[in-house]
XYZ file of C-alpha atoms in Angstrom:
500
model
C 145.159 81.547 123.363
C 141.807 80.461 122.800
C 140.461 80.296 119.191
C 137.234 80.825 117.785
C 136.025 78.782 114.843
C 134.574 81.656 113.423
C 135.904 82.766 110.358
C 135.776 86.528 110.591
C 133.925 87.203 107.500
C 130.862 88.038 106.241
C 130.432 85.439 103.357
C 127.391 83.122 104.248
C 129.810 80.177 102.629
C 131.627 80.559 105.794
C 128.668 80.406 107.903
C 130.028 76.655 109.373
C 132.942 78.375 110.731
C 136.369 76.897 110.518
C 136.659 72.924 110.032
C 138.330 70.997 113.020
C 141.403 70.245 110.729
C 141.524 73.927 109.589
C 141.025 75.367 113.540
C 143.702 73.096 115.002
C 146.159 74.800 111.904
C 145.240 78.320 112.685
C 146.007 77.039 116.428
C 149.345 75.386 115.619
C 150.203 78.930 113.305
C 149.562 81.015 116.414
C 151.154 79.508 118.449
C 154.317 79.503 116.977
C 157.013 82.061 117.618
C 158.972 81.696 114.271
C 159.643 84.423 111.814
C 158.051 81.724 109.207
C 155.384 79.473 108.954
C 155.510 77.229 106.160
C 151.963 75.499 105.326
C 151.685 72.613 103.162
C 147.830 72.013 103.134
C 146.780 70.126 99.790
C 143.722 70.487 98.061
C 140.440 71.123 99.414
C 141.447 71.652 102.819
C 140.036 75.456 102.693
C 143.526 77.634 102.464
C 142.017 80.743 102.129
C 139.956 81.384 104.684
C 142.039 79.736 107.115
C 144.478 81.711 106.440
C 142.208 84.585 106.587
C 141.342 83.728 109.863
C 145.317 83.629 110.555
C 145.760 86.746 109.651
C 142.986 88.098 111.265
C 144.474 86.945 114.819
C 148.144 87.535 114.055
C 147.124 91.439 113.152
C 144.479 92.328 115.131
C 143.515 95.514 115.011
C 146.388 96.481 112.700
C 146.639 95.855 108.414
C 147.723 92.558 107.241
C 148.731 91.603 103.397
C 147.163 88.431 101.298
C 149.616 87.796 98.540
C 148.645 85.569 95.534
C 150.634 84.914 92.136
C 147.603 86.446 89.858
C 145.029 89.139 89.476
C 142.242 86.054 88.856
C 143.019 85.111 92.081
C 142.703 88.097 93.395
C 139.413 88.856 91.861
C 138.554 85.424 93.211
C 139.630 86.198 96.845
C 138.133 89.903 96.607
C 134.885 88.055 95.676
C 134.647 85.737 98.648
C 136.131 88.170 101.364
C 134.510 91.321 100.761
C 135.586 92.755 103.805
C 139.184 92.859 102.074
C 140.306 95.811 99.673
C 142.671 94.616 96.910
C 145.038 96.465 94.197
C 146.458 95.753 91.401
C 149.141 97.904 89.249
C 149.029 100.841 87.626
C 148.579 99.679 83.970
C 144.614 97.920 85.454
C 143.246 101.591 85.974
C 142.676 104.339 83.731
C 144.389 108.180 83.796
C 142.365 110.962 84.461
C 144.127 113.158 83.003
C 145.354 111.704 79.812
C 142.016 109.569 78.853
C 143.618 107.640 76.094
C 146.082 105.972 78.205
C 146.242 104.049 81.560
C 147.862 105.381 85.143
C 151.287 103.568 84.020
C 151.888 106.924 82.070
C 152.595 107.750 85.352
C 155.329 106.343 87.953
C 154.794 108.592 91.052
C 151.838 111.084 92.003
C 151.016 113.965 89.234
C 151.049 117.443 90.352
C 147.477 117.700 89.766
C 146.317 115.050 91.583
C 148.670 116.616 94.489
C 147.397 119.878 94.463
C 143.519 118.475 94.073
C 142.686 119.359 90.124
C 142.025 116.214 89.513
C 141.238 112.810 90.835
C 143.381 109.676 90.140
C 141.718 106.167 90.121
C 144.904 104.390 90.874
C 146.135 106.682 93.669
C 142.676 106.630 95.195
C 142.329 102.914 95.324
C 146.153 102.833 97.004
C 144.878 105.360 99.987
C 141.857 102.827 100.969
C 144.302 99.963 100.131
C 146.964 101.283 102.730
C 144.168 102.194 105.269
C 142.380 98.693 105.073
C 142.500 96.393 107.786
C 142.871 93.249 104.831
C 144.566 93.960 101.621
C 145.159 91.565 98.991
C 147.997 92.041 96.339
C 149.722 90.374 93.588
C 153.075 89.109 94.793
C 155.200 91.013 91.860
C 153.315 94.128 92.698
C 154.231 93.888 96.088
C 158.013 93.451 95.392
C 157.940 96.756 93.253
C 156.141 98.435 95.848
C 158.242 97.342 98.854
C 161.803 96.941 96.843
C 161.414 100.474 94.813
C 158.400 102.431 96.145
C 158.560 101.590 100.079
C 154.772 101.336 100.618
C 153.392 98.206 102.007
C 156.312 97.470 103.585
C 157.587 96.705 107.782
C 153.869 94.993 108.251
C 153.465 92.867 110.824
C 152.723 89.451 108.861
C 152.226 89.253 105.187
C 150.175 85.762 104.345
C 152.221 84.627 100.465
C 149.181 82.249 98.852
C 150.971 79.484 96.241
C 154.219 79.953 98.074
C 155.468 76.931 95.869
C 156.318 79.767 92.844
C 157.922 82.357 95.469
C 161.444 81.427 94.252
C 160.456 81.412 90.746
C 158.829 85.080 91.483
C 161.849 86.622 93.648
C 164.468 85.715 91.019
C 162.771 87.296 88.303
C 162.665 90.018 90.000
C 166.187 90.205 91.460
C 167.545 89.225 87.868
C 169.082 91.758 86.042
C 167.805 92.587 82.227
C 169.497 94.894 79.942
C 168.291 95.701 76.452
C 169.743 96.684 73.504
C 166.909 99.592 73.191
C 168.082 100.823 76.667
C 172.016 101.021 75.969
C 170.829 102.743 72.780
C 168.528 105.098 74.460
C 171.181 106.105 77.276
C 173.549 106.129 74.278
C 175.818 103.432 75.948
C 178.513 100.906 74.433
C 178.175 97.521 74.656
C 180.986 96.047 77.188
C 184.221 95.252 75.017
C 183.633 91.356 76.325
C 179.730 90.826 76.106
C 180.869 86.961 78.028
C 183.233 88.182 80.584
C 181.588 89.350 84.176
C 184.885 91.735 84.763
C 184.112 92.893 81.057
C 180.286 94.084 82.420
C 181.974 95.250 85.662
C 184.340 97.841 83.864
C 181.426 98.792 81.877
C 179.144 99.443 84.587
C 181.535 101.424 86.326
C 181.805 103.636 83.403
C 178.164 103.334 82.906
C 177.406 104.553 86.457
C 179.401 108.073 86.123
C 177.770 108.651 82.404
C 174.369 107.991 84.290
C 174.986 109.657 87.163
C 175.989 113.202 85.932
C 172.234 112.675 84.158
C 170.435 111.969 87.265
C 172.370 115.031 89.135
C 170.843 117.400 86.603
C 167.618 116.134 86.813
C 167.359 116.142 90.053
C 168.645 119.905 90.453
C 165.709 120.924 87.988
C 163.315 118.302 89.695
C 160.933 121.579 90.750
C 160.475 122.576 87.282
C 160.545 119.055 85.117
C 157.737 118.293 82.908
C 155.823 114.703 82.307
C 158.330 113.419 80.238
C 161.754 114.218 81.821
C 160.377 113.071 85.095
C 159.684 109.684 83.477
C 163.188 109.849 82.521
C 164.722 110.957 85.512
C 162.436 108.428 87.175
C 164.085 105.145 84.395
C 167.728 106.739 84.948
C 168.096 106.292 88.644
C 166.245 103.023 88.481
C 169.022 101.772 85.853
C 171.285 103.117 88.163
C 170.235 100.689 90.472
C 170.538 97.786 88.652
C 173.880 99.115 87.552
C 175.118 98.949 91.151
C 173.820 95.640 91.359
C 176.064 94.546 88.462
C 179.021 96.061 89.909
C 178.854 95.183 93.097
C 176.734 92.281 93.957
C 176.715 89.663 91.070
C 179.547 86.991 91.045
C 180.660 84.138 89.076
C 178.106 82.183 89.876
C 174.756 83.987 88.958
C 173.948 82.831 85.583
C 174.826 84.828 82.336
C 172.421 84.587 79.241
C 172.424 86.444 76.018
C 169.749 86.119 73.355
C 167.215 89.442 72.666
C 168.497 90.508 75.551
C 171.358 90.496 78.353
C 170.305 88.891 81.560
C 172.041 87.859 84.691
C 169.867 86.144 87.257
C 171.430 84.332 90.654
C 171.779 80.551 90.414
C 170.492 80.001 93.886
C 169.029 82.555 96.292
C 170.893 83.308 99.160
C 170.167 84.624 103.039
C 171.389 88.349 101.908
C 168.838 88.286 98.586
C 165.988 86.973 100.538
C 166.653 89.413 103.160
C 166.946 92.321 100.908
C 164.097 91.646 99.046
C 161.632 90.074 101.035
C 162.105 89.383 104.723
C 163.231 92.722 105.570
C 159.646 93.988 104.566
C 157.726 92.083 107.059
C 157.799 90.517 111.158
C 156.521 87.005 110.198
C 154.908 85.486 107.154
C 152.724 82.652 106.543
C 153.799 80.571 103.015
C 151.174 78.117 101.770
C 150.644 76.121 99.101
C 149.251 72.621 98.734
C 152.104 71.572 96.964
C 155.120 72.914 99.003
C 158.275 70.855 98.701
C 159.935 69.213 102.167
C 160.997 71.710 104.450
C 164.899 71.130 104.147
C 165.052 71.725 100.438
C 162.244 74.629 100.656
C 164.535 76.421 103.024
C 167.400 76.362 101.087
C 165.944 76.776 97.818
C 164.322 80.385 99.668
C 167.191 81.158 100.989
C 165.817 80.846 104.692
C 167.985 79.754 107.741
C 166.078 76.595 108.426
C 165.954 77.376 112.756
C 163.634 80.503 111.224
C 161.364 78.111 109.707
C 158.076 76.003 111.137
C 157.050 73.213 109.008
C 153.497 72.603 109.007
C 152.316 69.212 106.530
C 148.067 69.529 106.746
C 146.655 65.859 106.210
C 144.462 65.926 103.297
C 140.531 65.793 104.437
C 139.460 64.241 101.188
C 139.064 60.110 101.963
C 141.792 58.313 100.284
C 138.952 56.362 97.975
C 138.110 59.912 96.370
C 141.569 60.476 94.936
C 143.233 57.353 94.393
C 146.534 57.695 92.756
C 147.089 54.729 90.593
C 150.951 53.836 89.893
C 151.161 51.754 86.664
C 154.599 51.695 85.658
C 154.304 50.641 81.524
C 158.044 51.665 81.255
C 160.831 53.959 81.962
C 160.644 56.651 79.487
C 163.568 57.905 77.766
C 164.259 60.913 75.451
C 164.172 59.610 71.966
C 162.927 56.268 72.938
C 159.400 54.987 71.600
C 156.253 55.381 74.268
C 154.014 53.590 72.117
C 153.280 51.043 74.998
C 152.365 54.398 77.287
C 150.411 55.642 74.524
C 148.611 52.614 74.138
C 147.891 52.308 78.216
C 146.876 56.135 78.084
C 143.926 55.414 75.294
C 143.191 52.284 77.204
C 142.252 54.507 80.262
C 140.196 57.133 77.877
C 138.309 53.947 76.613
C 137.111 52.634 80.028
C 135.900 55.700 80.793
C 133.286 56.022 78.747
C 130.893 58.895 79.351
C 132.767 60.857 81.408
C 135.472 63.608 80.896
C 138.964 63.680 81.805
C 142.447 65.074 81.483
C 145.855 63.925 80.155
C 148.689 66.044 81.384
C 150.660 65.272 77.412
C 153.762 67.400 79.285
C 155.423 68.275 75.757
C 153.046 69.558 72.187
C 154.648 66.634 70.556
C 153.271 63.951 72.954
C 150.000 65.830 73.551
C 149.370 65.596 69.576
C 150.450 62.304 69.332
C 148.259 60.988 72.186
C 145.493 63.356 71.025
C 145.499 62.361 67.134
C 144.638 58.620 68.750
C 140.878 59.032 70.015
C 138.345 61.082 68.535
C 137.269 62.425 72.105
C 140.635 64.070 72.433
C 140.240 67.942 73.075
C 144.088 69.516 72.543
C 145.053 73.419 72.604
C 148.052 75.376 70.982
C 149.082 78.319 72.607
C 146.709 80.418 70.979
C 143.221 78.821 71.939
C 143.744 77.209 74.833
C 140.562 79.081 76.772
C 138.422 78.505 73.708
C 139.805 74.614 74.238
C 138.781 74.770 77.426
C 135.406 75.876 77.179
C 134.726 73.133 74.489
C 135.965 70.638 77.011
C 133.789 72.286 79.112
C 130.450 71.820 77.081
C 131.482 68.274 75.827
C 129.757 65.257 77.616
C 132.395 62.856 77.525
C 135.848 65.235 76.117
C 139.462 64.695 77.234
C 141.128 67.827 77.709
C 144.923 66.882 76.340
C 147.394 69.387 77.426
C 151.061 70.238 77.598
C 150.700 72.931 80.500
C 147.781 72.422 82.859
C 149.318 71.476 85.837
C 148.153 74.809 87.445
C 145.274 76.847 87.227
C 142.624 74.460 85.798
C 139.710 74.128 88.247
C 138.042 70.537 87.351
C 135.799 69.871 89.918
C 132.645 67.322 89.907
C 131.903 65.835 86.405
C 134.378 68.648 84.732
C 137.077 65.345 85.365
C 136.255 62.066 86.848
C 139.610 60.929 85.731
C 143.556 62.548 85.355
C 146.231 61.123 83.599
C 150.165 61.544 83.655
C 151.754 59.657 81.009
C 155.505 61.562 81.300
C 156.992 62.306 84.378
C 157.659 65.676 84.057
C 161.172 66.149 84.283
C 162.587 69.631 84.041
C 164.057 70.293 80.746
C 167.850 69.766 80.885
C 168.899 71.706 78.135
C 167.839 74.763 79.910
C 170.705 77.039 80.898
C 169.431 77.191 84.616
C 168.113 74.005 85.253
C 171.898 72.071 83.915
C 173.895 74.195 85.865
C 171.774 73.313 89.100
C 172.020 69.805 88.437
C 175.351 69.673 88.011
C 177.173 71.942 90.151
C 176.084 70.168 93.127
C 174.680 68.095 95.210
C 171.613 69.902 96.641
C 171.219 70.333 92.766
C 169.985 66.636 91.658
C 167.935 66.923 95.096
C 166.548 70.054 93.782
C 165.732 68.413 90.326
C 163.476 65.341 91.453
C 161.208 67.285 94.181
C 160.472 69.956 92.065
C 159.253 67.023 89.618
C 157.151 65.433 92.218
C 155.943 68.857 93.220
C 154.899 69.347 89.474
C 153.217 65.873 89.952
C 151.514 66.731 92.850
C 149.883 70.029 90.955
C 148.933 68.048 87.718
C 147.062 65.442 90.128
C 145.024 68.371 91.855
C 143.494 69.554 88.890
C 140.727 67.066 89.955
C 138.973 66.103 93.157
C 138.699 69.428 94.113
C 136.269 68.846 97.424
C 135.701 66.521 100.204
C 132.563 65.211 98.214
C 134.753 65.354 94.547
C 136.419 61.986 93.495
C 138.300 61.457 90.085
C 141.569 58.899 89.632
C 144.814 59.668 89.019
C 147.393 57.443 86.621
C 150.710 57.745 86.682
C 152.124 55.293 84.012
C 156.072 56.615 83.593
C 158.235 53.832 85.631
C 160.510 57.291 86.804
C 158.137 58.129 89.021
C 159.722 55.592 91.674
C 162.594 58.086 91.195
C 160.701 61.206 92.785
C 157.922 59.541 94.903
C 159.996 59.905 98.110
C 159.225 63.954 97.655
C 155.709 63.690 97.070
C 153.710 64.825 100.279
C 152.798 62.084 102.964
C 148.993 62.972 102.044
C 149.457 62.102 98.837
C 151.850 59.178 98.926
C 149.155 57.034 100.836
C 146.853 56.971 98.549
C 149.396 55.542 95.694
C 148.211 52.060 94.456
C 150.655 50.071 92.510
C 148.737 47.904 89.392
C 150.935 45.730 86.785
């Protein structure tokens, strides 16, 4: 098939057409024959509207879907491709009928927006969003939609933008939560063994006839309900749902948590989850994210049969002199162990820099304070202010932005950051319930543990150099880094210098 390097949009920023890099990926993508297409294309390489482009070809004339993780990057995407519809949830448009409140009043069409009385902002913006030829959604609205509602779903390919969070995504959503508030509203017991899964079996079982008989009456009288039994009827058979789920599908080894709330979420994901709720809605999707983890471990960690799977690893087209990664291993750091010598390296950096801004990725409050409280040009956030922060970062001449969770998100391109700093490998914390048991009930576990580090790495780095014309530096200054650099991307391992 020949290919164009037009980008088929109307946005004079894509007047230059596609790149040579980016044409010879949209090439390789259509060419292949796989259910999945797996694209790890780092920073500045120009995801979007190559994959734009992608799914122009692959769905040609018909609709294709642009997932992304957030409704800023949607607004961001709806701003550059114009030719694209997007939609967001219920809750982001208001009711027509009821003024006060917002169309999540409502869970399903109102009888008089069927029979014309009135108009409905959200219902109207989901007709031109099913009839578009590109529509771009937020990834948990398109679960809901495909898992529950069945709109949106059996397109042809369905393009997932920061692909790198899917899991993250699809096990929230698969998890099962049960309130208090809920087993009090449906005027249920608590199982007789809140820490035994038989105990929660039993109880669902019970649960399910109690619920049931409700949903049978409801559902006879369906004709005649009002507002506020529908909403009912409509939370009953959903909780049925998740009630099956309980008693049929969750085992041993999904994990069990009880704090505000009772929650069972799967360890792993499996072939059958992914298929249930996600593969089954689509013929072929394209994952991207300029951080995606090597393919082996991506596949299992999605659940995917790995001979379903092309691999695609995009070399970087920013010149290895723009985003140096400088190794400087000061020391090994431990938990409870002093990182004054880190410290000391990390103001050392700061003060050689004079005059410009930068970052430190502090990975933990505590160490972002304490690195923070050591140079008046330190800019640090709680969780309150951190926008506010950032603006005064922003507006500084010569700030450091110190912060505990900016490895995503944070767009620092020209003089916003000549400079990025990662004192802490971040390790993920191993007091969490999830993250211990993956460790250490197997093998694929520790695997699991280091390249999601590195992939955290590799985010935190691409806060800066942004561009092909952008250049900052990058210090890593944790010796544990030699423990993780194997799963760093080959784009971003060769540009690692080692200093002592």
């Amino acid at each position: 098939m020949e290919i164009s390097n037009k980008i088929p949009f109307s946005n004079p920023k894509f007047k230059d057409g596609l790149t040579p890099l980016q044409h010879k990926t949209v090439a390789d993508v259509l060419s292949s024959r796989k259910k999945i297409i797996m694209l790890n294309a780092p920073t500045g390489f120009g995801k979007s509207p190559c994959s734009m482009t992608i799914a122009h070809h692959l769905n040609y004339p018909n609709q294709s879907l642009y997932l992304c993780s957030s409704k800023i990057l949607q607004d961001q995407l709806a701003k550059d491709f114009t030719e694209a519809y997007q939609l967001k949830g219920r809750g982001n448009y208001p009711c027509t009928l009821l003024p006060t409140y917002n169309a999540d009043r409502c869970f399903q069409q109102c009888d008089e927006y069927k029979i014309g009385d009135i108009d409905c902002a959200y219902e109207d913006a989901k007709k031109e969003a099913l009839a578009a030829t590109f529509t771009i959604l937020n990834m948990h609205y398109y679960e809901n939609e495909t898992n529950y509602v069945g709109r949106f779903s059996k397109r042809k390919t369905v393009i997932i933008d920061e692909a790198d969070i899917l899991e993250d995504i699809l096990i929230d959503f698969i998890a099962l939560d049960i309130h208090p508030k809920t087993l009090e509203k449906f005027k249920l017991d608590q199982p007789k063994y809140v820490t035994k899964l038989d105990s929660w079996k039993e109880w669902a079982d019970k649960a399910l006839k109690i619920l049931g008989e409700k949903v049978i009456k409801l559902k006879a009288a369906e004709d005649h309900l009002d507002r506020e039994s529908k909403l009912e009827l409509n939370k009953l058979s959903r909780m049925c749902l998740k009630l099956n789920m309980l008693k049929n599908d969750i085992t041993e080894d999904w994990i069990f948590e009880h704090s505000e709330k009772f929650r069972f979420q799967p360890l792993w994901l499996d072939t059958k989850l992914t298929q249930q709720y996600l593969l089954k809605h689509a013929e072929r999707f394209v994952m991207m994210s300029a951080t995606m983890i090597p393919k082996v471990i991506a596949c299992k960690l999605l659940g995917l049969d790995i001979n379903d799977v092309d691999y695609l690893e995009i070399d970087s087209p920013i010149p290895i002199a723009n985003r140096p990664i400088i190794y400087k291993p000061i020391k090994k750091l431990k938990y409870g162990e002093s990182e004054d010598e880190v410290y000391k390296e990390t103001i050392k950096i700061i003060d050689e820099n004079k005059g410009v801004r930068g970052i430190v990725h502090g990975v933990s409050y505590t160490r972002a304070k304490a690195i923070a409280s050591l140079s008046n040009r330190c800019i640090i956030h709680n969780t309150y202010d951190k926008n506010e922060k950032i603006r005064q970062y922003c507006d500084s001449k010569d700030g450091v932005f110190v912060s505990p969770s900016s490895e995503r998100g944070l767009d620092l391109h020209g003089d916003l950051a000549r400079f990025n700093i990662i004192p802490k490998v971040p390790f993920p914390n191993t007091t969490d319930k999830v993250v211990s048991k993956r460790i250490y009930s197997s093998p694929f576990g520790k695997l699991w543990y280091r390249a999601v580090t590195a992939q955290t790495i590799t985010q935190m780095s691409g806060r800066t150099t942004r561009g092909i014309h952008d250049w900052s530096k990058t210090y890593i200054l944790d010796a544990a880094f030699d423990s993780v650099i194997e799963f760093t991307p080959k784009w971003f391992r060769e540009a690692i210098k080692v200093e002592f």
